[in-house]
XYZ file of C-alpha atoms in Angstrom:
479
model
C 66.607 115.261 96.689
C 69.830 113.754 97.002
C 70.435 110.475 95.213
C 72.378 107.303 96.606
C 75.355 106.614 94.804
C 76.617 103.009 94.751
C 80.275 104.072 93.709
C 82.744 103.451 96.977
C 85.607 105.002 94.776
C 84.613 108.236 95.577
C 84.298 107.944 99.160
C 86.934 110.221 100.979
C 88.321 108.835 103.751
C 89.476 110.635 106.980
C 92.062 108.627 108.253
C 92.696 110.924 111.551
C 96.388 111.958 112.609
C 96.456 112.091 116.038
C 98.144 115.109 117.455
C 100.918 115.253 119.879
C 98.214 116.306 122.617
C 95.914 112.967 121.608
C 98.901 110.775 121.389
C 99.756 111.950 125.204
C 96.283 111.418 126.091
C 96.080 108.018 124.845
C 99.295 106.822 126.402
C 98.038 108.358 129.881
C 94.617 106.454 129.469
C 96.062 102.584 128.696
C 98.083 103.788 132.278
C 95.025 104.758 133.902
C 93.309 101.623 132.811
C 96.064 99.586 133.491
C 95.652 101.087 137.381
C 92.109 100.594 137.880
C 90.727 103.850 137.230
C 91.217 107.256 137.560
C 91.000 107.200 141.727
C 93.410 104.281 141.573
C 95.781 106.243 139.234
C 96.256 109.403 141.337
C 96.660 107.605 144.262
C 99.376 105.378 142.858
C 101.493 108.061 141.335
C 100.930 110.442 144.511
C 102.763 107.316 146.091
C 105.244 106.628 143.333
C 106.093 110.194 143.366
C 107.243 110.809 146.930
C 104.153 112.913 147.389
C 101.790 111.210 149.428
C 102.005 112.334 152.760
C 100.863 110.142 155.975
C 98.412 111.037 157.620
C 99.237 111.843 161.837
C 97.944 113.681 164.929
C 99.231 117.252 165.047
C 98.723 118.140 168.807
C 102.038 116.535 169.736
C 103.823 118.248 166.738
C 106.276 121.050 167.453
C 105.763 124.776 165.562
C 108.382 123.794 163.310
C 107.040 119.735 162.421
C 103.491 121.300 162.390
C 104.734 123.706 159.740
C 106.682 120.819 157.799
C 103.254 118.661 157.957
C 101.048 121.222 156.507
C 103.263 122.327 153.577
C 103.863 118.430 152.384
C 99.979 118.205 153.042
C 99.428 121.461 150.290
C 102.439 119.901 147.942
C 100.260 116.566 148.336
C 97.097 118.375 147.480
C 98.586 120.741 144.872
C 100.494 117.632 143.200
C 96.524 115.976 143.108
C 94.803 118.431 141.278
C 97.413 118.412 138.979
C 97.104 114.528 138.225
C 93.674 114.385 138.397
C 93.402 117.156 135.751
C 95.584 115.030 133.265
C 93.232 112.191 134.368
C 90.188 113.863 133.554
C 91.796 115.250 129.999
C 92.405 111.863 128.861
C 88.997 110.467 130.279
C 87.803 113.024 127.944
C 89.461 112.181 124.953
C 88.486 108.833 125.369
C 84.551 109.347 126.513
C 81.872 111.256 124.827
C 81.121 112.843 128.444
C 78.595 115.258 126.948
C 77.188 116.432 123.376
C 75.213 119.472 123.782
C 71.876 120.511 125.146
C 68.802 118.274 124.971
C 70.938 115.403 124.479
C 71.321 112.714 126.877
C 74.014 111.020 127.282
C 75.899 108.786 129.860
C 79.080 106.824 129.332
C 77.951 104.089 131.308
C 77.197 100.785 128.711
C 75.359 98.779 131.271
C 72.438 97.387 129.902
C 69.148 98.779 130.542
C 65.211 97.678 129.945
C 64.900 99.311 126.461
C 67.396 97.278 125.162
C 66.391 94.356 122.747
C 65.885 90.902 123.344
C 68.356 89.050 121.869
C 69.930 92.266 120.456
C 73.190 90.665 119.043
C 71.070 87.465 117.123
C 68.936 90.454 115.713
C 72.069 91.908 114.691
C 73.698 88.903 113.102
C 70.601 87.800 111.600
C 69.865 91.289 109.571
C 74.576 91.418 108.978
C 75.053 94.655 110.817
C 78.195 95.434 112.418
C 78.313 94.086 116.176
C 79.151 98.090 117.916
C 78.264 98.055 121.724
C 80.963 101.127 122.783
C 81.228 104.673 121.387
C 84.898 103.185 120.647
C 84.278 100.383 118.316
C 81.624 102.827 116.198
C 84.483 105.614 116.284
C 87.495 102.588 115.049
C 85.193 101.606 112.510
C 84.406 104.589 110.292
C 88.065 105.570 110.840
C 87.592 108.476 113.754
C 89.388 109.428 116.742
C 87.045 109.756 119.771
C 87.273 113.888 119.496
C 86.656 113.932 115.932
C 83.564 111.380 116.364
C 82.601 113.590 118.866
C 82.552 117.080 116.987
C 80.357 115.267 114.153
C 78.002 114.675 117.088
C 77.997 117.272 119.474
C 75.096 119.291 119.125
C 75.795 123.491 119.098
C 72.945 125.769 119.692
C 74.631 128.713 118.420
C 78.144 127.225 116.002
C 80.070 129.799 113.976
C 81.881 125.979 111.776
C 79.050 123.807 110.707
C 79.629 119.889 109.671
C 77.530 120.876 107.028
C 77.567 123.297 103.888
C 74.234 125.107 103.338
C 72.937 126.216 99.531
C 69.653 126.834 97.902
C 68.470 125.314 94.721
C 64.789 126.456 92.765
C 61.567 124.620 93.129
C 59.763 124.788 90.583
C 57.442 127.147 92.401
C 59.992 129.170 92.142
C 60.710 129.202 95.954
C 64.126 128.113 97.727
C 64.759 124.228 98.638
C 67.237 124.466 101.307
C 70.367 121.742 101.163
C 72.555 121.127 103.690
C 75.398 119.166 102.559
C 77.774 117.503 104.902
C 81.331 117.877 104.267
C 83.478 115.284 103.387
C 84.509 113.462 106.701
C 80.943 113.217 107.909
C 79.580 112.087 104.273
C 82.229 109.457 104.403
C 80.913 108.764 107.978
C 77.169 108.769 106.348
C 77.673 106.652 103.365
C 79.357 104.251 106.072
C 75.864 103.557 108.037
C 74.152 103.837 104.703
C 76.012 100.736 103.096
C 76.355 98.788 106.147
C 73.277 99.548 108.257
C 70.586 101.525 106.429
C 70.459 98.847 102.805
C 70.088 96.099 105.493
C 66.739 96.879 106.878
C 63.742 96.469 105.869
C 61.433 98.907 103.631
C 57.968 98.200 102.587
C 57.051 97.456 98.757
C 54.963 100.195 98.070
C 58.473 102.612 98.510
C 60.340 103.167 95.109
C 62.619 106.401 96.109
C 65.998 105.010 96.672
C 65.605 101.719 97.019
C 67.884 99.336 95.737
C 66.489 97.793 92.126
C 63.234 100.956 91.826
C 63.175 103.773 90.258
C 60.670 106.565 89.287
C 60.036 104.216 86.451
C 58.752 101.290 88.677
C 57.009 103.729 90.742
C 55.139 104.672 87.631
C 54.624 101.692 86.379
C 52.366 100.704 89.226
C 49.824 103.428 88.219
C 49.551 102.781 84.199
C 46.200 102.479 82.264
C 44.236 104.220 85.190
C 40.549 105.468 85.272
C 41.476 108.619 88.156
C 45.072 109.255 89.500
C 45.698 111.281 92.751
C 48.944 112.975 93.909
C 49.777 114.060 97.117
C 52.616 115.604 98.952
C 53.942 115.283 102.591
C 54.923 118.578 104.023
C 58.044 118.816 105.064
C 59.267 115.088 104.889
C 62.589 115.037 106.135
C 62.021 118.051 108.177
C 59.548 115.640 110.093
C 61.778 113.085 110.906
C 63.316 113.847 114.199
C 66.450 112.576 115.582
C 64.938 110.635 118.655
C 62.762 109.156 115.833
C 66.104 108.141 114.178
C 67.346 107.187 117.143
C 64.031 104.535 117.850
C 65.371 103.082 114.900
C 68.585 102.211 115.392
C 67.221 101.084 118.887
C 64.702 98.642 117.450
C 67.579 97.163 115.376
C 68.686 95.982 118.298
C 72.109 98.493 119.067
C 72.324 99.620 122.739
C 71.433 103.047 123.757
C 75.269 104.926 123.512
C 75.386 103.414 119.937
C 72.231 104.631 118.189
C 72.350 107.543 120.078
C 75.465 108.698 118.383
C 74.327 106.937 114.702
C 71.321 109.147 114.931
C 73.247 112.139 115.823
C 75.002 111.674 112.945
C 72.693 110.987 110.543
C 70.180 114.516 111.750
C 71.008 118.314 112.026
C 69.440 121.148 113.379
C 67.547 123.530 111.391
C 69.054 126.783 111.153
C 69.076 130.156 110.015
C 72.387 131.998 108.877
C 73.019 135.328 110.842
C 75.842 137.929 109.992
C 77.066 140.255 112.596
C 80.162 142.157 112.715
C 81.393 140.268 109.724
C 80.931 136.876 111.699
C 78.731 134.201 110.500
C 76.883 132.384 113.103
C 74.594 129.363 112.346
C 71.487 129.113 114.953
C 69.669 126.498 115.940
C 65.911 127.085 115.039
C 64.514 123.848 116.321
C 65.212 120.262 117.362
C 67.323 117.787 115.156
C 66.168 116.571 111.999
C 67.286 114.774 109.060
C 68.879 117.206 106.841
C 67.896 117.365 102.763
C 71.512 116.994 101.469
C 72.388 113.864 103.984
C 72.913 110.482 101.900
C 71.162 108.539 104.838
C 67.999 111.031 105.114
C 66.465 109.166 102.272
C 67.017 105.691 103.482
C 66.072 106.253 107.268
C 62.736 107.499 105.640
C 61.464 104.946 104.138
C 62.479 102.383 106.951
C 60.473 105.220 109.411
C 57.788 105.236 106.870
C 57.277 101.323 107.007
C 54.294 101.401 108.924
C 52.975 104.111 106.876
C 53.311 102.173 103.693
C 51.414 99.805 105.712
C 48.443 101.479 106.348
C 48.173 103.131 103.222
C 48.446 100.191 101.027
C 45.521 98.738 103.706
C 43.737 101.690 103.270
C 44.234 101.560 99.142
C 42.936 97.509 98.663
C 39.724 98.539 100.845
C 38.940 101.202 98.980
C 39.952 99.277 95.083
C 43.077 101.548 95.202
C 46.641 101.379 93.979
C 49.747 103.196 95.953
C 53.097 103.542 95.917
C 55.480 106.305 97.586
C 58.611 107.870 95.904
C 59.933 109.677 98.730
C 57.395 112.620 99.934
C 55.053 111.748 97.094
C 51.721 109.950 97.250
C 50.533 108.187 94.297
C 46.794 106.508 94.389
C 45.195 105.217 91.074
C 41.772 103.763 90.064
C 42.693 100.934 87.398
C 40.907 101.238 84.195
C 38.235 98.838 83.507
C 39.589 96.231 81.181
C 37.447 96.288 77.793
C 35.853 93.124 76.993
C 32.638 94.437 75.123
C 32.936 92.282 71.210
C 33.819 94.568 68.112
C 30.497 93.933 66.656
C 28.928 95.500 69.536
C 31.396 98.172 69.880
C 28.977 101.052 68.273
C 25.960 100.047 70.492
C 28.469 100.323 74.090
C 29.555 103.920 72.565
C 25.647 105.107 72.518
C 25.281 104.087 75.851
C 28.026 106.022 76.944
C 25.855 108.707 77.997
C 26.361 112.237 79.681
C 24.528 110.666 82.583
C 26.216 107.982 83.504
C 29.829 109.852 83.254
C 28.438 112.155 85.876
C 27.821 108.980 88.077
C 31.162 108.066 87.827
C 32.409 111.363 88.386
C 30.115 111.627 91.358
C 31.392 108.096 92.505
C 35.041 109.150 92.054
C 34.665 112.182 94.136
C 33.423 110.312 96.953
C 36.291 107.975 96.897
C 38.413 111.020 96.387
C 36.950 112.193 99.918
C 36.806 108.952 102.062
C 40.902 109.095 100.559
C 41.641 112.390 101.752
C 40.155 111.891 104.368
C 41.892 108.843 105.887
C 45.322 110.012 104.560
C 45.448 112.787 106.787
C 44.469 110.799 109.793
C 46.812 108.213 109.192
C 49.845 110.853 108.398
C 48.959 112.856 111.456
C 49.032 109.732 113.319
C 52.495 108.729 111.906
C 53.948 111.810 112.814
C 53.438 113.666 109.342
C 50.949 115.989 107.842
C 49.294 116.575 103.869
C 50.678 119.353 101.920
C 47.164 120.695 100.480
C 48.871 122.999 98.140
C 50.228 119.882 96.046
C 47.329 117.479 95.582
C 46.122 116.523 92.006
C 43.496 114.888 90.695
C 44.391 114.030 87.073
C 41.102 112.396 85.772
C 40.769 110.141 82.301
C 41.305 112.375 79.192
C 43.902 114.070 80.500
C 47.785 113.363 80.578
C 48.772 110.764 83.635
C 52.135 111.711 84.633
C 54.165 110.001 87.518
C 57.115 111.133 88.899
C 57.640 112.222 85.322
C 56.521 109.661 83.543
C 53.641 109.295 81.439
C 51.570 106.225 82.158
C 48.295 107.054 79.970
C 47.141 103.471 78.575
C 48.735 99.648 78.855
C 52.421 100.679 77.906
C 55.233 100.937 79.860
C 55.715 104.162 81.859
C 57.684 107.048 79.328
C 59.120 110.196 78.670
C 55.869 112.815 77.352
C 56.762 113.528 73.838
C 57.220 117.152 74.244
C 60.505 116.363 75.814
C 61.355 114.032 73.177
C 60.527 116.754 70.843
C 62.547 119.509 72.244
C 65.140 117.110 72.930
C 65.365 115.813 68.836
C 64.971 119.148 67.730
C 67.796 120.485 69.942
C 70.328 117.703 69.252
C 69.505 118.206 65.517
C 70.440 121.768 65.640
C 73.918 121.209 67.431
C 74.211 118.910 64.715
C 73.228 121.078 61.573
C 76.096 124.016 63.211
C 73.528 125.739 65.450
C 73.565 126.635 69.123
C 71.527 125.872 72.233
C 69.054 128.280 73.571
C 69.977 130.757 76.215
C 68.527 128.409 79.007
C 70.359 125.032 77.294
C 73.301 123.360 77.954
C 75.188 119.979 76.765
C 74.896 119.043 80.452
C 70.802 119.610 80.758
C 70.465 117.805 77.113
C 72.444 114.635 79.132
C 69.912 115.059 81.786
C 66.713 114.477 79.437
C 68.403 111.678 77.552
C 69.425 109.765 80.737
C 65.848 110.318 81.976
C 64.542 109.103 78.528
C 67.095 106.134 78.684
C 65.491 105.108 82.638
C 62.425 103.893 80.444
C 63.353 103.476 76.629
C 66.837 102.413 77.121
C 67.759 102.310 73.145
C 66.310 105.704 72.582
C 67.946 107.412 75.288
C 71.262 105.883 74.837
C 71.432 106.202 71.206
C 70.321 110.429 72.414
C 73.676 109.952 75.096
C 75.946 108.522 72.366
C 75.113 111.891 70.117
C 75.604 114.554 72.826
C 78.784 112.949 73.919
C 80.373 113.012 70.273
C 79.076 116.660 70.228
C 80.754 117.028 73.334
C 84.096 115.910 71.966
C 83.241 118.130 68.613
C 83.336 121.421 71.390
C 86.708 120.228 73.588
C 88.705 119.522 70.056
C 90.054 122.599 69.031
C 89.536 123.933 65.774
């Protein structure tokens, strides 16, 4: 999944030329304006012109006046569909007027009875930018109208994507499919992220990009359990719709034009790449979604999956539970039973640890395990989700508890399992000793485990980074 970055230095910023053609357009507009309107426009320059023609009775008219009359009348008329094409050209590049099928839109910013009591307090109070026209958004993440336009308008059938499609291996070995969005729109992206998305609210029990969490907190919250159960949400992102995104942005309080377009540009279509006759063409496969590859998709989750965070923390304290999410995964964990039994009766507690009463507890597990299930679907189908079956564990005690890839067997903090501490020791030792990575190793993958080691021992994994960089440095210096 794509991870936020905090780092604005790498941000790339459009900063839109206009063209001759939008420079024309825009000086035509501020006239238009200036007159009233478009109506008011043609009619003045018809007048200005010499071109409007007064209107009179032609029964009294000789051949040759009738004749006059009726060619001024077609210079008059011609002269009007000229103007009120320029008219409508720079109404255009000035108004969204239409993005695609199955989108509504209207350029009319009236109010209307979905709108949000007190929209602008609700703004203030949360510091989100005050954007009521399609203008304002477009002025302040640096667009021209067109250009904010294109990164909204949605194409059935597009042969230019805003986005850049690859595939990278899950460890099922089948294809995760990222779309990336190219520069100007990630710019665009990382815009609502900082200044909308990080300002709303998120429940507690989500850890996956969240400001101050981490895979280690999310771990943490299961450590020194009795049963652990992972589950999966099918298709997370996928899920989340763009009218879904678009409820959001409404319930923040912006007015319909506004979220709208931020959902628009948050969501893509699925779609499947076609080749014919050495043209690439991109089709639309369904309705808009947020895209895996978009640095708001992970944020607009967890503020859509608020009220599923809800329920399933509910639904974990009624049934002696712990939960947290990191993104599409479900963690649930029975806490172990603290240990208060004295030492000197520590031999007698071990006899009574019978065969029978491990079987209750197993037998007592699996019915929580099923009342669990059980409820989790309902509640996901009912927030607009669904189970992946294929991905639910049930790690019971004895075996290794791993969360989001840390271990959290007994009291300690959550950690690395010590086979990758092994393998990464042993590897950084050879480099050292004059040997050379295996086939499937690289410096860069070695960085990767110590960085993930260093999210939870910090010394360890740092003093790891500090090696790998000087060997590095060894392989750049020449000999």
């Amino acid at each position: 999944m794509t991870t936020q970055t905090a780092n604005h230095n790498d941000y790339i910023s459009p900063e839109p030329a206009p063209t001759p053609f939008e420079r024309q357009w825009q000086q035509l507009w501020q006239e238009i304006e200036l007159a009233g309107g478009r109506y008011q426009y043609v009619q003045q320059q018809l007048v200005s012109q010499g071109f409007m023609v007064d209107r009179q009775p032609v029964d009294n008219m000789s051949p040759k006046e009738r004749d006059r009359y009726k060619k001024a009348l077609k210079k008059e008329a011609t002269e009007e569909r000229i103007l009120k094409k320029s008219a409508w050209q720079a109404y255009k590049a000035h108004h969204m007027v239409y993005l695609g099928r199955h989108v509504y839109w209207s350029d009319d910013t009236s109010t209307d009875k979905w709108d949000v009591k007190n929209a602008a307090n609700r703004l203030i109070e949360n510091k989100l930018p005050l954007l009521s026209k399609h203008s304002e958004l477009a002025e302040a993440v640096n667009l021209s109208i067109p250009q904010l336009k294109g990164l909204c308008y949605q194409r059935e059938v597009a042969t230019n994507l805003s986005y850049s499609h690859f595939t990278i291996a899950k460890r099922n070995g089948t294809a995760r499919q990222i779309w990336s969005p190219i520069p100007r729109l990630k710019f665009v992206q990382r815009w609502i992220l900082h200044n909308i998305l990080n300002n709303l609210m998120t429940h507690g029990a989500a850890h996956g990009f969240v400001r101050g969490k981490s895979i280690v907190t999310n771990a943490a919250v299961h450590s020194n359990s009795e049963l652990l159960i992972k589950l999966d949400v099918k298709d997370f992102f996928p899920s989340v719709s763009w009218r879904r995104v678009k409820g959001v942005f409404r319930h923040t309080g912006y007015p319909e034009q506004i979220a709208t377009l931020l959902a628009l540009l948050c969501t893509e279509s699925p779609r499947q790449v076609v080749q014919q006759d050495g043209v690439t063409y991109y089709v639309a496969l369904g309705d808009r979604a947020l895209p895996q590859g978009a640095p708001t998709s992970p944020a607009l989750t967890n503020i859509v999956c608020l009220n599923l965070d809800r329920r399933l923390t509910g639904l974990a304290e009624k049934l002696g539970l712990r939960y947290s999410r990191y993104a599409d995964d479900l963690t649930f964990s029975v806490p172990a039973i603290e240990d208060t039994t004295p030492k000197s009766k520590a031999k007698t507690t071990i006899k009574a640890t019978t065969s029978t009463a491990k079987k209750q507890a197993d037998t007592q597990h699996n019915k929580l395990i099923g009342q669990l299930l059980g409820s989790v679907h309902k509640i996901l189908r009912e927030e607009g989700f669904a189970l992946n079956n294929d991905k639910t564990r049930v790690i019971r005690k004895g075996n290794q508890h791993n969360v989001t890839g840390m271990v959290v067997n007994g009291q300690g903090v959550p950690r690395v399992s010590r086979q990758i501490k092994r393998m990464l020791r042993a590897a950084v030792h050879n480099l050292e000793s004059g040997g050379t990575l295996r086939s499937d190793e690289t410096l860069n993958t070695l960085s990767g485990y110590a960085a993930w080691i260093a999210s939870a021992e910090p010394e360890l994994g740092h003093s790891y980074l500090a090696r790998i960089e000087r060997l590095q440095v060894q392989q750049e210096t020449p000999a």
